[in-house]
Each structure stands twice: as C-alpha cells, then as structure tokens.
C-alpha cells in the first residue's frame, strides 16, 4: 500500500518550453502533497507544499510563477515548470501525506529527471 | 530551525559485516526522525521513523536506529550488511514547529557493500 507514482520518469525539453509533471497517490487519498528538487549528489530540498483545493505554499527562494503547482484532487498534484531553462534541469520528486494527519509519513514517488537543452 | 548532519558522505563495508550510518540532529522541539533509503532510479523508501515512543526503533530489512537525546543522535545500524543494501541513505527531521510537515533532509550517506 501507499504507492505514489510520477509521470513522466524522464523528460527532455528545449529551453523556453513548459513541462508538466504529474504525481499520483495510487491507493490512498493525499490531502497534502509535497514537491522536492534534488541536484546531483545532493540532498532533497522542499520546493512547495500543496493542499487539495487550495493554493500551494512555496519555500523561500522558489519562484511560484515559474513552478506552478496544482492539487485539483485528493490523488493528483501537478508541477509545471514554465519557460524552462538549463538551470532548471534537476530531479524532481513528489511525496504524499496520507489522510491529512500532520504526523503521518510522507510516501515518495520515484522522481522525474528533467533535462533542459 | 531544525537541521540534520550526516557525518559521512560515503561508508564502505564488506558483505556480512555491521553497518553504522551516523546522524546528528538539531531541533528546538521534540522532533520526529526518519531514515529513508534511495536506490538508483527508485523512489525514496522509508526504513524507519521515531516519533517520541520507544527510543530504539526497528525498521525494515533488519535496520534499526536509536534516538539519543543527550547526544542529539539517531544513528542507523544493521548487524550484517547485504549486497542489496548498497544505496543512498538520508536522515530526516521534522518537528512541531512546522506542524511536522516540513521534512529537512541530511546530505545523504552512500553505502557501498563489497563482496
């Protein structure tokens, strides 16, 4: 149980285009979903927290207009990287918190590797 | 603000020998502490978590960790390493100050297991 999927697993795009990444909780309802970014050989950095039906809360230094997050249902959150540039190339990982209880474990997706040419 | 320090970027062991991955934390409040493992091209998997219950926490695959408040440590151990344990391990902290929602990750320790 508690499986989180991400699609696509890898994406290559040209500079200036937008890319959408989906995060789905497959067997549970996720009131809260999180988006992280992981640079090569570095740790995960929280980008934003999204609650179903409300606006995402972004961490300091993360541009909300560049990284658009939508959490339209209890099983789906999307991250859109708008006008992508090479410096946006990274590994993006989502997680989902089951049931909305704040002490619950976060379950992580397998990640999406974005390469911007 | 809470933080986590993983003291070793790489740890190398032989198969069948004990594993020790070190983690020290800093938190203003009673923390929750986690160990996650990341295998190549796979998602992060929770090994174990401490949430103010028993200080010795047993996890999956034979791993365990002990919460020591006096030392602000949460080291991960396993009596006997297996080849399949080779992966990246992250120590993670969250606390009541952020509603236990914000996970702060350490920089990771890469465990190498040789035959």
CSV table of N, CA, C and O in Angstrom, one decimal, chain A:
chain,number,residue,atom,x,y,z
A,1,UNK,N,0.8,-1.2,0.0
A,1,UNK,CA,0.0,0.0,0.0
A,1,UNK,C,0.8,1.3,0.0
A,1,UNK,O,2.1,1.2,0.0
A,2,UNK,N,0.2,2.4,-0.1
A,2,UNK,CA,0.8,3.7,0.0
A,2,UNK,C,1.8,3.9,-1.2
A,2,UNK,O,3.0,4.2,-0.9
A,3,UNK,N,1.4,3.8,-2.4
A,3,UNK,CA,2.2,3.9,-3.6
A,3,UNK,C,2.0,5.2,-4.2
A,3,UNK,O,0.8,5.7,-4.4
A,4,UNK,N,3.1,5.9,-4.6
A,4,UNK,CA,3.0,7.2,-5.3
A,4,UNK,C,3.7,7.0,-6.6
A,4,UNK,O,4.8,6.5,-6.6
A,5,UNK,N,3.1,7.5,-7.7
A,5,UNK,CA,3.7,7.4,-9.0
A,5,UNK,C,3.9,8.8,-9.5
A,5,UNK,O,3.3,9.8,-9.1
A,6,UNK,N,4.9,8.9,-10.4
A,6,UNK,CA,5.2,10.1,-11.1
A,6,UNK,C,5.3,9.9,-12.6
A,6,UNK,O,5.8,8.8,-13.0
A,7,UNK,N,4.8,10.9,-13.4
A,7,UNK,CA,4.9,10.7,-14.8
A,7,UNK,C,5.2,12.1,-15.4
A,7,UNK,O,4.6,13.1,-15.0
A,8,UNK,N,6.2,12.2,-16.3
A,8,UNK,CA,7.0,11.1,-16.8
A,8,UNK,C,8.2,10.8,-15.9
A,8,UNK,O,8.4,11.6,-15.0
A,9,UNK,N,8.9,9.7,-16.1
A,9,UNK,CA,10.1,9.5,-15.3
A,9,UNK,C,11.3,10.3,-15.8
A,9,UNK,O,12.1,10.6,-15.0
A,10,UNK,N,11.3,10.5,-17.1
A,10,UNK,CA,12.3,11.4,-17.7
A,10,UNK,C,11.7,12.3,-18.8
A,10,UNK,O,10.8,11.8,-19.5
A,11,UNK,N,12.2,13.5,-18.8
A,11,UNK,CA,11.7,14.4,-19.9
A,11,UNK,C,12.9,15.3,-20.3
A,11,UNK,O,13.7,15.8,-19.5
A,12,UNK,N,13.0,15.4,-21.6
A,12,UNK,CA,14.0,16.4,-22.2
A,12,UNK,C,13.2,17.4,-23.0
A,12,UNK,O,12.3,17.0,-23.8
A,13,UNK,N,13.5,18.7,-22.7
A,13,UNK,CA,12.8,19.7,-23.5
A,13,UNK,C,13.7,20.8,-23.9
A,13,UNK,O,14.9,20.9,-23.4
A,14,UNK,N,13.3,21.6,-24.8
A,14,UNK,CA,14.1,22.7,-25.2
A,14,UNK,C,13.9,23.9,-24.3
A,14,UNK,O,12.8,24.1,-23.7
A,15,UNK,N,14.9,24.8,-24.3
A,15,UNK,CA,14.8,26.0,-23.4
A,15,UNK,C,13.7,26.8,-23.9
A,15,UNK,O,13.4,27.0,-25.1
A,16,UNK,N,12.9,27.3,-22.9
A,16,UNK,CA,11.8,28.2,-23.2
A,16,UNK,C,10.4,27.5,-23.2
A,16,UNK,O,9.4,28.2,-23.2
A,17,UNK,N,10.4,26.2,-23.3
A,17,UNK,CA,9.2,25.4,-23.3
A,17,UNK,C,8.7,25.1,-21.8
A,17,UNK,O,9.5,25.3,-20.9
A,18,UNK,N,7.5,24.7,-21.7
A,18,UNK,CA,7.0,24.3,-20.4
A,18,UNK,C,6.8,22.8,-20.3
A,18,UNK,O,6.5,22.1,-21.3
A,19,UNK,N,7.0,22.3,-19.1
A,19,UNK,CA,6.9,20.9,-18.8
A,19,UNK,C,6.0,20.6,-17.6
A,19,UNK,O,6.2,21.3,-16.6
A,20,UNK,N,5.1,19.7,-17.8
A,20,UNK,CA,4.2,19.3,-16.7
A,20,UNK,C,4.6,17.9,-16.1
A,20,UNK,O,4.8,17.0,-16.9
A,21,UNK,N,4.7,17.8,-14.8
A,21,UNK,CA,5.0,16.6,-14.2
A,21,UNK,C,3.8,16.2,-13.3
A,21,UNK,O,3.3,17.0,-12.5
A,22,UNK,N,3.4,15.0,-13.4
A,22,UNK,CA,2.2,14.5,-12.6
A,22,UNK,C,2.7,13.7,-11.4
A,22,UNK,O,3.6,12.9,-11.5
A,23,UNK,N,2.0,13.8,-10.3
A,23,UNK,CA,2.2,13.0,-9.1
A,23,UNK,C,0.9,12.4,-8.7
A,23,UNK,O,-0.1,13.2,-8.4
A,24,UNK,N,0.8,11.1,-8.5
A,24,UNK,CA,-0.5,10.5,-8.2
A,24,UNK,C,-0.3,9.5,-7.0
A,24,UNK,O,0.7,8.8,-6.9
A,25,UNK,N,-1.2,9.6,-6.0
A,25,UNK,CA,-1.3,8.6,-5.0
A,25,UNK,C,-2.2,7.5,-5.5
A,25,UNK,O,-3.4,7.8,-5.8
A,26,UNK,N,-1.7,6.3,-5.6
A,26,UNK,CA,-2.4,5.2,-6.3
A,26,UNK,C,-3.5,4.5,-5.4
A,26,UNK,O,-4.5,4.1,-5.9
A,27,UNK,N,-3.2,4.4,-4.1
A,27,UNK,CA,-4.1,3.6,-3.3
A,27,UNK,C,-4.5,4.3,-2.0
A,27,UNK,O,-4.9,3.6,-1.1
A,28,UNK,N,-4.3,5.6,-2.0
A,28,UNK,CA,-4.8,6.3,-0.8
A,28,UNK,C,-5.1,7.8,-1.2
A,28,UNK,O,-4.6,8.2,-2.3
A,29,UNK,N,-5.8,8.4,-0.4
A,29,UNK,CA,-6.1,9.8,-0.6
A,29,UNK,C,-5.1,10.7,0.1
A,29,UNK,O,-4.8,10.5,1.3
A,30,UNK,N,-4.6,11.7,-0.6
A,30,UNK,CA,-3.5,12.5,-0.1
A,30,UNK,C,-4.0,13.9,0.0
A,30,UNK,O,-4.1,14.6,-1.0
A,31,UNK,N,-4.3,14.3,1.2
A,31,UNK,CA,-4.7,15.7,1.4
A,31,UNK,C,-3.6,16.7,1.1
A,31,UNK,O,-3.8,17.8,0.6
A,32,UNK,N,-2.4,16.3,1.4
A,32,UNK,CA,-1.2,17.1,1.3
A,32,UNK,C,-0.2,16.4,0.4
A,32,UNK,O,0.1,15.2,0.6
A,33,UNK,N,0.3,17.2,-0.6
A,33,UNK,CA,1.4,16.7,-1.4
A,33,UNK,C,2.6,17.7,-1.4
A,33,UNK,O,2.3,18.9,-1.2
A,34,UNK,N,3.7,17.2,-1.5
A,34,UNK,CA,5.0,18.0,-1.5
A,34,UNK,C,5.8,17.8,-2.7
A,34,UNK,O,5.8,16.7,-3.3
A,35,UNK,N,6.5,18.8,-3.1
A,35,UNK,CA,7.4,18.8,-4.3
A,35,UNK,C,8.8,19.1,-3.8
A,35,UNK,O,9.0,20.1,-3.1
A,36,UNK,N,9.7,18.3,-4.2
A,36,UNK,CA,11.1,18.4,-3.8
A,36,UNK,C,12.0,18.5,-5.1
A,36,UNK,O,11.6,18.0,-6.2
A,37,UNK,N,13.2,19.1,-4.9
A,37,UNK,CA,14.1,19.1,-6.0
A,37,UNK,C,15.4,18.6,-5.5
A,37,UNK,O,15.8,18.8,-4.3
A,38,UNK,N,16.1,17.7,-6.3
A,38,UNK,CA,17.3,17.1,-5.9
A,38,UNK,C,18.4,17.3,-7.0
A,38,UNK,O,18.2,16.8,-8.1
A,39,UNK,N,19.4,18.1,-6.6
A,39,UNK,CA,20.5,18.3,-7.5
A,39,UNK,C,21.5,17.1,-7.4
A,39,UNK,O,21.5,16.4,-6.4
A,40,UNK,N,22.3,16.8,-8.5
A,40,UNK,CA,23.1,15.7,-8.5
A,40,UNK,C,24.0,15.6,-7.2
A,40,UNK,O,24.6,16.6,-6.8
A,41,UNK,N,24.0,14.4,-6.6
A,41,UNK,CA,24.8,14.1,-5.5
A,41,UNK,C,24.5,15.1,-4.3
A,41,UNK,O,25.4,15.3,-3.5
A,42,UNK,N,23.3,15.6,-4.3
A,42,UNK,CA,22.9,16.5,-3.2
A,42,UNK,C,21.6,16.0,-2.5
A,42,UNK,O,21.0,15.0,-3.0
A,43,UNK,N,21.2,16.7,-1.5
A,43,UNK,CA,20.0,16.2,-0.8
A,43,UNK,C,18.8,16.8,-1.4
A,43,UNK,O,18.8,17.6,-2.4
A,44,UNK,N,17.6,16.4,-0.9
A,44,UNK,CA,16.3,16.9,-1.4
A,44,UNK,C,16.0,18.2,-0.7
A,44,UNK,O,16.2,18.4,0.5
A,45,UNK,N,15.5,19.2,-1.5
A,45,UNK,CA,15.1,20.5,-1.0
A,45,UNK,C,13.6,20.6,-1.2
A,45,UNK,O,13.2,20.5,-2.4
A,46,UNK,N,12.9,20.9,-0.2
A,46,UNK,CA,11.5,21.2,-0.4
A,46,UNK,C,11.2,22.4,-1.2
A,46,UNK,O,11.8,23.5,-0.9
A,47,UNK,N,10.4,22.3,-2.2
A,47,UNK,CA,10.0,23.4,-3.0
A,47,UNK,C,8.7,24.0,-2.5
A,47,UNK,O,8.6,25.3,-2.4
A,48,UNK,N,7.7,23.2,-2.4
A,48,UNK,CA,6.4,23.7,-2.0
A,48,UNK,C,5.5,22.6,-1.4
A,48,UNK,O,5.8,21.4,-1.6
A,49,UNK,N,4.6,23.0,-0.7
A,49,UNK,CA,3.6,22.1,-0.1
A,49,UNK,C,2.2,22.5,-0.7
A,49,UNK,O,1.8,23.6,-0.7
A,50,UNK,N,1.5,21.5,-1.1
A,50,UNK,CA,0.2,21.8,-1.7
A,50,UNK,C,-0.9,21.0,-1.0
A,50,UNK,O,-0.8,19.8,-0.7
A,51,UNK,N,-2.0,21.6,-0.7
A,51,UNK,CA,-3.1,21.0,-0.1
A,51,UNK,C,-4.3,21.0,-1.1
A,51,UNK,O,-4.5,22.0,-1.8
A,52,UNK,N,-5.0,19.9,-1.1
A,52,UNK,CA,-6.0,19.8,-2.1
A,52,UNK,C,-7.0,20.9,-2.1
A,52,UNK,O,-7.5,21.2,-1.0
A,53,UNK,N,-7.3,21.5,-3.2
A,53,UNK,CA,-8.2,22.6,-3.3
A,53,UNK,C,-7.8,24.0,-2.9
A,53,UNK,O,-8.6,24.9,-2.9
A,54,UNK,N,-6.5,24.1,-2.5
A,54,UNK,CA,-6.0,25.4,-2.1
A,54,UNK,C,-4.7,25.7,-2.7
A,54,UNK,O,-4.1,24.8,-3.3
A,55,UNK,N,-4.3,27.0,-2.6
A,55,UNK,CA,-3.0,27.4,-3.3
A,55,UNK,C,-1.8,26.7,-2.5
A,55,UNK,O,-1.8,26.5,-1.3
A,56,UNK,N,-0.8,26.5,-3.3
A,56,UNK,CA,0.4,25.9,-2.7
A,56,UNK,C,1.2,26.9,-1.9
A,56,UNK,O,1.1,28.1,-2.2
A,57,UNK,N,1.9,26.4,-0.9
A,57,UNK,CA,2.8,27.2,-0.1
A,57,UNK,C,4.2,27.0,-0.6
A,57,UNK,O,4.7,25.8,-0.5
A,58,UNK,N,4.9,28.0,-1.0
A,58,UNK,CA,6.2,27.8,-1.6
A,58,UNK,C,7.3,28.2,-0.6
A,58,UNK,O,7.1,29.1,0.3
A,59,UNK,N,8.4,27.5,-0.6
A,59,UNK,CA,9.5,27.7,0.3
A,59,UNK,C,10.2,29.0,-0.2
A,59,UNK,O,10.1,29.4,-1.4
A,60,UNK,N,10.9,29.6,0.7
A,60,UNK,CA,11.7,30.8,0.4
A,60,UNK,C,12.6,30.6,-0.8
A,60,UNK,O,13.4,29.6,-0.8
A,61,UNK,N,12.6,31.5,-1.8
A,61,UNK,CA,13.6,31.3,-2.9
A,61,UNK,C,13.0,30.6,-4.1
A,61,UNK,O,13.6,30.5,-5.1
A,62,UNK,N,11.8,30.0,-3.9
A,62,UNK,CA,11.2,29.2,-5.0
A,62,UNK,C,10.2,30.1,-5.7
A,62,UNK,O,9.3,30.7,-5.1
A,63,UNK,N,10.4,30.3,-7.0
A,63,UNK,CA,9.5,31.2,-7.8
A,63,UNK,C,8.2,30.6,-8.1
A,63,UNK,O,8.1,29.6,-8.9
A,64,UNK,N,7.1,31.1,-7.5
A,64,UNK,CA,5.8,30.5,-7.7
A,64,UNK,C,5.3,30.6,-9.1
A,64,UNK,O,4.5,29.8,-9.6
A,65,UNK,N,5.8,31.7,-9.8
A,65,UNK,CA,5.3,31.9,-11.2
A,65,UNK,C,6.0,30.9,-12.2
A,65,UNK,O,5.6,30.7,-13.3
A,66,UNK,N,7.2,30.4,-11.7
A,66,UNK,CA,7.9,29.5,-12.6
A,66,UNK,C,7.6,28.1,-12.4
A,66,UNK,O,7.5,27.3,-13.3
A,67,UNK,N,7.3,27.8,-11.1
A,67,UNK,CA,6.9,26.4,-10.7
A,67,UNK,C,5.5,26.4,-10.3
A,67,UNK,O,5.2,26.6,-9.1
A,68,UNK,N,4.6,26.1,-11.3
A,68,UNK,CA,3.2,26.2,-11.0
A,68,UNK,C,2.7,24.8,-10.4
A,68,UNK,O,3.0,23.8,-11.0
A,69,UNK,N,2.0,24.9,-9.3
A,69,UNK,CA,1.6,23.6,-8.7
A,69,UNK,C,0.1,23.7,-8.6
A,69,UNK,O,-0.5,24.6,-8.1
A,70,UNK,N,-0.5,22.5,-9.0
A,70,UNK,CA,-2.0,22.4,-8.9
A,70,UNK,C,-2.3,21.1,-8.2
A,70,UNK,O,-1.7,20.0,-8.5
A,71,UNK,N,-3.2,21.1,-7.3
A,71,UNK,CA,-3.6,19.9,-6.5
A,71,UNK,C,-5.1,19.9,-6.6
A,71,UNK,O,-5.8,20.1,-5.6
A,72,UNK,N,-5.6,19.4,-7.7
A,72,UNK,CA,-7.0,19.5,-8.0
A,72,UNK,C,-7.8,18.4,-7.4
A,72,UNK,O,-9.0,18.5,-7.2
A,73,UNK,N,-7.2,17.3,-7.0
A,73,UNK,CA,-7.9,16.2,-6.4
A,73,UNK,C,-7.1,15.6,-5.3
A,73,UNK,O,-5.9,15.9,-5.2
A,74,UNK,N,-7.7,14.7,-4.6
A,74,UNK,CA,-7.0,14.0,-3.5
A,74,UNK,C,-6.0,13.0,-3.9
A,74,UNK,O,-5.3,12.4,-3.1
A,75,UNK,N,-5.9,12.7,-5.2
A,75,UNK,CA,-5.0,11.8,-5.7
A,75,UNK,C,-4.0,12.3,-6.8
A,75,UNK,O,-3.1,11.6,-7.3
A,76,UNK,N,-4.1,13.6,-7.1
A,76,UNK,CA,-3.3,14.1,-8.2
A,76,UNK,C,-2.8,15.5,-7.9
A,76,UNK,O,-3.6,16.4,-7.5
A,77,UNK,N,-1.5,15.7,-8.0
A,77,UNK,CA,-0.9,17.0,-8.0
A,77,UNK,C,0.0,17.2,-9.2
A,77,UNK,O,0.6,16.2,-9.6
A,78,UNK,N,0.1,18.3,-9.8
A,78,UNK,CA,0.9,18.6,-10.9
A,78,UNK,C,1.9,19.7,-10.7
A,78,UNK,O,1.5,20.7,-10.0
A,79,UNK,N,3.1,19.6,-11.2
A,79,UNK,CA,4.1,20.6,-11.2
A,79,UNK,C,4.4,21.0,-12.6
A,79,UNK,O,4.8,20.1,-13.4
A,80,UNK,N,4.2,22.3,-13.0
A,80,UNK,CA,4.6,22.7,-14.3
A,80,UNK,C,5.7,23.7,-14.2
A,80,UNK,O,5.7,24.7,-13.5
A,81,UNK,N,6.8,23.3,-14.9
A,81,UNK,CA,8.0,24.2,-15.0
A,81,UNK,C,7.8,25.1,-16.2
A,81,UNK,O,7.8,24.5,-17.3
A,82,UNK,N,7.5,26.3,-16.0
A,82,UNK,CA,7.2,27.2,-17.1
A,82,UNK,C,8.5,27.9,-17.7
A,82,UNK,O,9.4,28.2,-16.9
A,83,UNK,N,8.6,28.0,-19.0
A,83,UNK,CA,9.7,28.7,-19.6
A,83,UNK,C,11.0,28.1,-19.1
A,83,UNK,O,11.8,28.8,-18.5
A,84,UNK,N,11.2,26.8,-19.2
A,84,UNK,CA,12.3,26.1,-18.6
A,84,UNK,C,13.6,26.6,-19.2
A,84,UNK,O,13.7,26.9,-20.4
A,85,UNK,N,14.6,26.6,-18.4
A,85,UNK,CA,16.0,26.9,-18.8
A,85,UNK,C,16.9,25.8,-18.3
A,85,UNK,O,16.6,25.1,-17.4
A,86,UNK,N,18.1,25.8,-18.9
A,86,UNK,CA,19.1,24.7,-18.4
A,86,UNK,C,19.3,24.6,-16.9
A,86,UNK,O,19.4,23.5,-16.4
A,87,UNK,N,19.2,25.7,-16.2
A,87,UNK,CA,19.5,25.7,-14.8
A,87,UNK,C,18.3,25.0,-14.0
A,87,UNK,O,18.4,24.7,-12.8
A,88,UNK,N,17.2,24.8,-14.7
A,88,UNK,CA,16.0,24.1,-14.1
A,88,UNK,C,16.2,22.6,-14.2
A,88,UNK,O,15.4,21.8,-13.6
A,89,UNK,N,17.2,22.1,-15.0
A,89,UNK,CA,17.5,20.7,-15.1
A,89,UNK,C,17.8,20.1,-13.7
A,89,UNK,O,18.6,20.6,-12.9
A,90,UNK,N,17.0,19.1,-13.3
A,90,UNK,CA,17.2,18.6,-12.0
A,90,UNK,C,16.3,17.3,-11.9
A,90,UNK,O,15.7,16.9,-12.8
A,91,UNK,N,16.3,16.7,-10.7
A,91,UNK,CA,15.5,15.6,-10.4
A,91,UNK,C,14.4,16.1,-9.5
A,91,UNK,O,14.6,16.6,-8.4
A,92,UNK,N,13.1,16.0,-9.9
A,92,UNK,CA,12.0,16.5,-9.2
A,92,UNK,C,11.3,15.3,-8.6
A,92,UNK,O,10.9,14.3,-9.2
A,93,UNK,N,11.0,15.4,-7.3
A,93,UNK,CA,10.4,14.3,-6.5
A,93,UNK,C,9.2,14.8,-5.8
A,93,UNK,O,9.2,15.9,-5.2
A,94,UNK,N,8.1,14.0,-5.9
A,94,UNK,CA,6.9,14.4,-5.1
A,94,UNK,C,6.7,13.4,-3.9
A,94,UNK,O,7.2,12.3,-4.0
A,95,UNK,N,6.0,13.9,-2.9
A,95,UNK,CA,5.6,12.9,-1.9
A,95,UNK,C,4.1,13.3,-1.5
A,95,UNK,O,3.6,14.4,-1.8
A,96,UNK,N,3.5,12.3,-0.9
A,96,UNK,CA,2.1,12.5,-0.5
A,96,UNK,C,1.9,12.0,1.0
A,96,UNK,O,2.5,11.0,1.4
A,97,UNK,N,1.1,12.8,1.7
A,97,UNK,CA,0.9,12.5,3.1
A,97,UNK,C,-0.6,12.0,3.2
A,97,UNK,O,-1.5,12.6,2.7
A,98,UNK,N,-0.7,10.8,3.7
A,98,UNK,CA,-1.9,10.1,3.8
A,98,UNK,C,-2.9,10.7,4.8
A,98,UNK,O,-2.5,10.9,6.0
A,99,UNK,N,-4.1,10.9,4.4
A,99,UNK,CA,-5.1,11.3,5.4
A,99,UNK,C,-5.1,12.6,6.0
A,99,UNK,O,-5.9,13.0,6.8
A,100,UNK,N,-4.0,13.4,5.7
A,100,UNK,CA,-4.0,14.8,6.2
A,100,UNK,C,-3.6,14.9,7.6
A,100,UNK,O,-3.6,16.0,8.2
A,101,UNK,N,-3.2,13.8,8.3
A,101,UNK,CA,-2.7,13.9,9.7
A,101,UNK,C,-1.3,14.3,9.6
A,101,UNK,O,-0.4,13.7,9.0
A,102,UNK,N,-0.9,15.4,10.3
A,102,UNK,CA,0.4,16.0,10.0
A,102,UNK,C,1.5,15.2,10.5
A,102,UNK,O,2.7,15.4,10.1
A,103,UNK,N,1.3,14.2,11.4
A,103,UNK,CA,2.4,13.4,11.8
A,103,UNK,C,2.6,12.2,11.0
A,103,UNK,O,3.4,11.4,11.2
A,104,UNK,N,1.8,12.0,10.0
A,104,UNK,CA,1.9,10.9,9.1
A,104,UNK,C,3.1,10.9,8.2
A,104,UNK,O,3.6,11.9,7.9
A,105,UNK,N,3.5,9.7,7.9
A,105,UNK,CA,4.6,9.5,7.0
A,105,UNK,C,4.3,10.1,5.6
A,105,UNK,O,3.2,10.1,5.1
A,106,UNK,N,5.4,10.6,5.0
A,106,UNK,CA,5.3,11.0,3.6
A,106,UNK,C,5.8,9.9,2.7
A,106,UNK,O,6.8,9.3,3.0
A,107,UNK,N,5.0,9.5,1.7
A,107,UNK,CA,5.4,8.5,0.7
A,107,UNK,C,5.8,9.2,-0.5
A,107,UNK,O,5.2,10.0,-1.1
A,108,UNK,N,7.0,8.7,-1.0
A,108,UNK,CA,7.6,9.4,-2.1
A,108,UNK,C,7.4,8.7,-3.5
A,108,UNK,O,7.4,7.5,-3.5
A,109,UNK,N,7.3,9.5,-4.5
A,109,UNK,CA,7.3,9.0,-5.8
A,109,UNK,C,8.7,8.7,-6.3
A,109,UNK,O,9.7,9.0,-5.6
A,110,UNK,N,8.9,8.0,-7.5
A,110,UNK,CA,10.2,7.6,-8.0
A,110,UNK,C,11.0,8.8,-8.6
A,110,UNK,O,12.2,8.6,-8.9
A,111,UNK,N,10.4,9.9,-8.8
A,111,UNK,CA,11.1,11.1,-9.3
A,111,UNK,C,11.0,11.2,-10.8
A,111,UNK,O,10.7,10.3,-11.5
A,112,UNK,N,11.2,12.4,-11.2
A,112,UNK,CA,11.2,12.8,-12.7
A,112,UNK,C,12.5,13.5,-13.0
A,112,UNK,O,12.8,14.6,-12.3
A,113,UNK,N,13.3,13.0,-13.9
A,113,UNK,CA,14.5,13.7,-14.3
A,113,UNK,C,14.2,14.6,-15.4
A,113,UNK,O,13.8,14.2,-16.5
A,114,UNK,N,14.4,15.9,-15.2
A,114,UNK,CA,14.2,16.9,-16.2
A,114,UNK,C,15.5,17.4,-16.8
A,114,UNK,O,16.4,17.8,-16.0
A,115,UNK,N,15.7,17.4,-18.1
A,115,UNK,CA,16.8,17.9,-18.7
A,115,UNK,C,16.4,19.0,-19.7
A,115,UNK,O,15.6,18.7,-20.6
A,116,UNK,N,16.9,20.2,-19.5
A,116,UNK,CA,16.5,21.3,-20.4
A,116,UNK,C,17.7,21.6,-21.3
A,116,UNK,O,18.8,21.9,-20.8
A,117,UNK,N,17.5,21.5,-22.6
A,117,UNK,CA,18.6,21.7,-23.5
A,117,UNK,C,18.8,23.2,-23.9
A,117,UNK,O,17.8,24.0,-23.9
